[in-house]
Every structure is written in C-alpha cells, then in structure tokens.
CSV table of C-alpha atoms in Angstrom, one decimal:
chain,number,residue,atom,x,y,z
C,1,MET,CA,77.5,51.2,-7.3
C,2,SER,CA,76.0,49.4,-10.2
C,3,ASP,CA,75.6,46.4,-7.9
C,4,LYS,CA,73.6,48.5,-5.5
C,5,LYS,CA,71.3,49.7,-8.3
C,6,GLU,CA,70.7,46.2,-9.4
C,7,PHE,CA,70.0,45.1,-5.9
C,8,MET,CA,67.5,48.0,-5.4
C,9,PHE,CA,66.0,47.3,-8.8
C,10,GLY,CA,65.6,43.6,-8.0
C,11,PHE,CA,64.3,44.4,-4.5
C,12,GLY,CA,61.8,46.8,-6.0
C,13,MET,CA,60.6,44.2,-8.5
C,14,THR,CA,60.3,41.6,-5.8
C,15,SER,CA,58.4,43.8,-3.4
C,16,GLY,CA,56.2,45.0,-6.2
C,17,ALA,CA,55.4,41.4,-7.2
C,18,GLY,CA,54.8,40.6,-3.5
C,19,PHE,CA,52.5,43.5,-3.1
C,20,ALA,CA,50.6,42.5,-6.3
C,21,LEU,CA,50.3,39.0,-4.9
C,22,LEU,CA,49.0,40.2,-1.6
C,23,ALA,CA,46.5,42.5,-3.3
C,24,PHE,CA,45.3,39.6,-5.4
C,25,ILE,CA,44.9,37.3,-2.4
C,26,GLY,CA,43.1,40.1,-0.5
C,27,LEU,CA,40.7,40.6,-3.4
C,28,ALA,CA,40.1,36.9,-3.7
C,29,LEU,CA,39.4,36.6,0.0
C,30,ALA,CA,37.0,39.6,-0.1
C,31,GLY,CA,35.2,38.0,-3.1
C,32,CYS,CA,34.8,34.6,-1.6
C,33,PRO,CA,31.6,35.3,0.4
C,34,LYS,CA,30.1,37.0,-2.6
C,35,TYR,CA,31.0,34.0,-4.8
C,36,ASN,CA,29.5,31.6,-2.2
C,37,VAL,CA,26.3,33.6,-2.2
C,38,TYR,CA,26.3,33.6,-6.0
C,39,SER,CA,27.1,29.9,-6.2
C,40,ALA,CA,24.3,29.0,-3.7
C,41,LYS,CA,21.9,31.2,-5.7
C,42,MET,CA,22.8,29.5,-9.0
C,43,THR,CA,22.6,26.0,-7.4
C,44,GLY,CA,19.1,26.8,-5.9
C,45,GLU,CA,17.9,28.0,-9.3
C,46,ALA,CA,19.2,24.9,-11.0
C,47,GLU,CA,17.5,22.6,-8.4
C,48,LEU,CA,14.2,24.6,-8.8
C,49,ALA,CA,14.4,24.2,-12.6
C,50,GLN,CA,15.1,20.5,-12.2
C,51,ALA,CA,12.1,20.0,-9.8
C,52,THR,CA,9.8,21.9,-12.1
C,53,GLN,CA,10.9,19.8,-15.1
C,54,ASN,CA,10.4,16.6,-13.1
C,55,LYS,CA,6.9,17.7,-12.1
C,56,GLN,CA,6.0,18.4,-15.7
C,57,ILE,CA,7.2,15.0,-16.7
C,58,ILE,CA,5.1,13.3,-14.1
C,59,VAL,CA,2.0,15.3,-15.2
C,60,GLN,CA,2.6,14.4,-18.8
C,61,GLN,CA,3.0,10.7,-17.9
C,62,ALA,CA,-0.3,10.8,-16.0
C,63,GLN,CA,-2.0,12.5,-18.9
C,64,ALA,CA,-0.7,9.8,-21.3
C,65,GLU,CA,-1.9,7.0,-19.0
C,66,LYS,CA,-5.3,8.6,-18.7
C,67,GLU,CA,-5.6,8.9,-22.5
C,68,ALA,CA,-4.5,5.3,-22.9
C,69,GLU,CA,-7.1,4.1,-20.3
C,70,ILE,CA,-9.8,6.1,-22.1
C,71,LEU,CA,-8.9,4.6,-25.5
C,72,LYS,CA,-8.9,1.1,-23.9
C,73,ALA,CA,-12.3,1.6,-22.4
C,74,GLN,CA,-13.7,2.9,-25.7
C,75,GLY,CA,-12.4,-0.1,-27.5
C,76,THR,CA,-13.9,-2.5,-24.9
C,77,ALA,CA,-17.2,-0.7,-25.1
C,78,GLU,CA,-17.2,-0.9,-28.9
C,79,ALA,CA,-16.3,-4.6,-28.8
C,80,ASN,CA,-19.2,-5.2,-26.3
C,81,LYS,CA,-21.6,-3.5,-28.6
C,82,ILE,CA,-20.5,-5.7,-31.5
C,83,ILE,CA,-20.7,-8.9,-29.5
C,84,GLY,CA,-24.1,-7.9,-28.0
C,85,SER,CA,-25.6,-7.1,-31.4
C,86,SER,CA,-24.3,-10.4,-32.9
C,87,LEU,CA,-25.8,-12.4,-30.1
C,88,GLN,CA,-29.3,-10.9,-30.2
C,89,GLY,CA,-31.8,-13.6,-31.3
C,90,ASN,CA,-29.3,-16.5,-30.8
C,91,GLU,CA,-30.7,-18.2,-27.8
C,92,ALA,CA,-29.7,-21.7,-28.9
C,93,TYR,CA,-26.1,-20.6,-29.5
C,94,LEU,CA,-25.9,-19.0,-26.1
C,95,ARG,CA,-27.3,-22.0,-24.4
C,96,TRP,CA,-24.9,-24.3,-26.2
C,97,LEU,CA,-22.0,-22.0,-25.3
C,98,TRP,CA,-23.1,-22.0,-21.6
C,99,VAL,CA,-23.3,-25.8,-21.5
C,100,ASN,CA,-19.8,-26.2,-23.1
C,101,LYS,CA,-18.3,-23.7,-20.6
C,102,LEU,CA,-19.8,-25.7,-17.7
C,103,ASP,CA,-18.3,-28.9,-19.1
C,104,ALA,CA,-14.9,-27.5,-20.0
C,105,GLY,CA,-13.6,-26.2,-16.7
C,106,GLN,CA,-14.7,-28.9,-14.2
C,107,ASN,CA,-11.3,-30.7,-13.7
C,108,GLY,CA,-12.7,-34.2,-14.2
C,109,LYS,CA,-16.1,-33.6,-12.5
C,110,THR,CA,-19.2,-34.6,-14.3
C,111,VAL,CA,-21.8,-31.9,-15.0
C,112,VAL,CA,-25.3,-32.9,-15.7
C,113,TYR,CA,-27.4,-30.4,-17.5
C,114,VAL,CA,-31.1,-30.4,-16.8
C,115,PRO,CA,-33.1,-28.4,-19.4
C,116,THR,CA,-35.4,-25.9,-17.9
C,117,ASP,CA,-38.5,-24.0,-19.0
C,118,GLY,CA,-38.7,-20.7,-17.2
C,119,MET,CA,-36.1,-21.9,-14.6
C,120,VAL,CA,-38.3,-24.9,-13.7
C,121,PRO,CA,-36.6,-28.3,-14.6
C,122,GLN,CA,-38.4,-30.4,-17.1
C,123,LEU,CA,-38.7,-33.8,-15.5
C,124,GLU,CA,-40.4,-36.7,-17.1
C,125,THR,CA,-41.9,-38.1,-13.9
C,126,SER,CA,-44.7,-40.0,-15.8
C,127,ARG,CA,-42.3,-42.7,-16.8
C,128,ILE,CA,-40.7,-43.2,-13.4
C,129,GLY,CA,-42.6,-45.8,-11.3
C,130,SER,CA,-44.9,-46.9,-14.1
C,131,SER,CA,-44.4,-50.5,-15.0
C,132,LYS,CA,-45.7,-52.3,-18.0
C,133,ASN,CA,-47.5,-55.4,-16.8
C-alpha cells in the first residue's frame, strides 16, 4: 500500500506541476498581445524622441552656421573700412597698384599703359610727323 501512496503522491506532484505549467503558458499567451502593444508603444515613443532630438541638432547647427556667417561678414566689413580709410588720398599708390596688377597676370603678354587725364589719353602728337630740317 505504501507503493500506491507514493504513486499517488508522485502523480499528484506531476499533475500539479503540469497544471502550473499550463497555467503559466496560458497567462503568457494571454499577455502576448498586451506586451506587443506595449512594446510597439515604447518603440514609437523612442523613435519620436530620437526624431525630435535630430531636429533640434539640425536647428542648432543651422544657428551656429548663421552666427559664423554673420561674424565673417562683420570681419570683412571692418577690414574694408580699414582698407578704404587707408587708401583715401593715395591716388598715386592706387594707380601704381593698378598698373602692377595689369602687368603681373598677363601670361607673357605685353601691357602698354597710356596715362590719361579724365579718361582721355595724353598723346604727344606734336612730335609725330614734325621733322627738323
């Protein structure tokens, strides 16, 4: 009879464990759709947070580029003022600089500078054609 009790006790434990396993599987299957919804919700929120952060980064980069361009333009404007004020009243220097620039970049070509007075060339035509007899 003790064998019968052990068998019944063992069967009871086995059936109880089987029942517990079936109950766990049933709960897990019942929870799967809810977990999928929860998982999709959390994934969506994470993607939204990432997109928002990426947008903020782009805005900050554009703002930094704008500020850099403004600073560059201000520097150029200040340099132009300094150069402009230093060149006032220096007609001879500007003319010399212009002639040198004409001569420097011609790749072997000859540049002839004809001095002008009010954009009219100064030509000495009186010496041309006159002969000393």
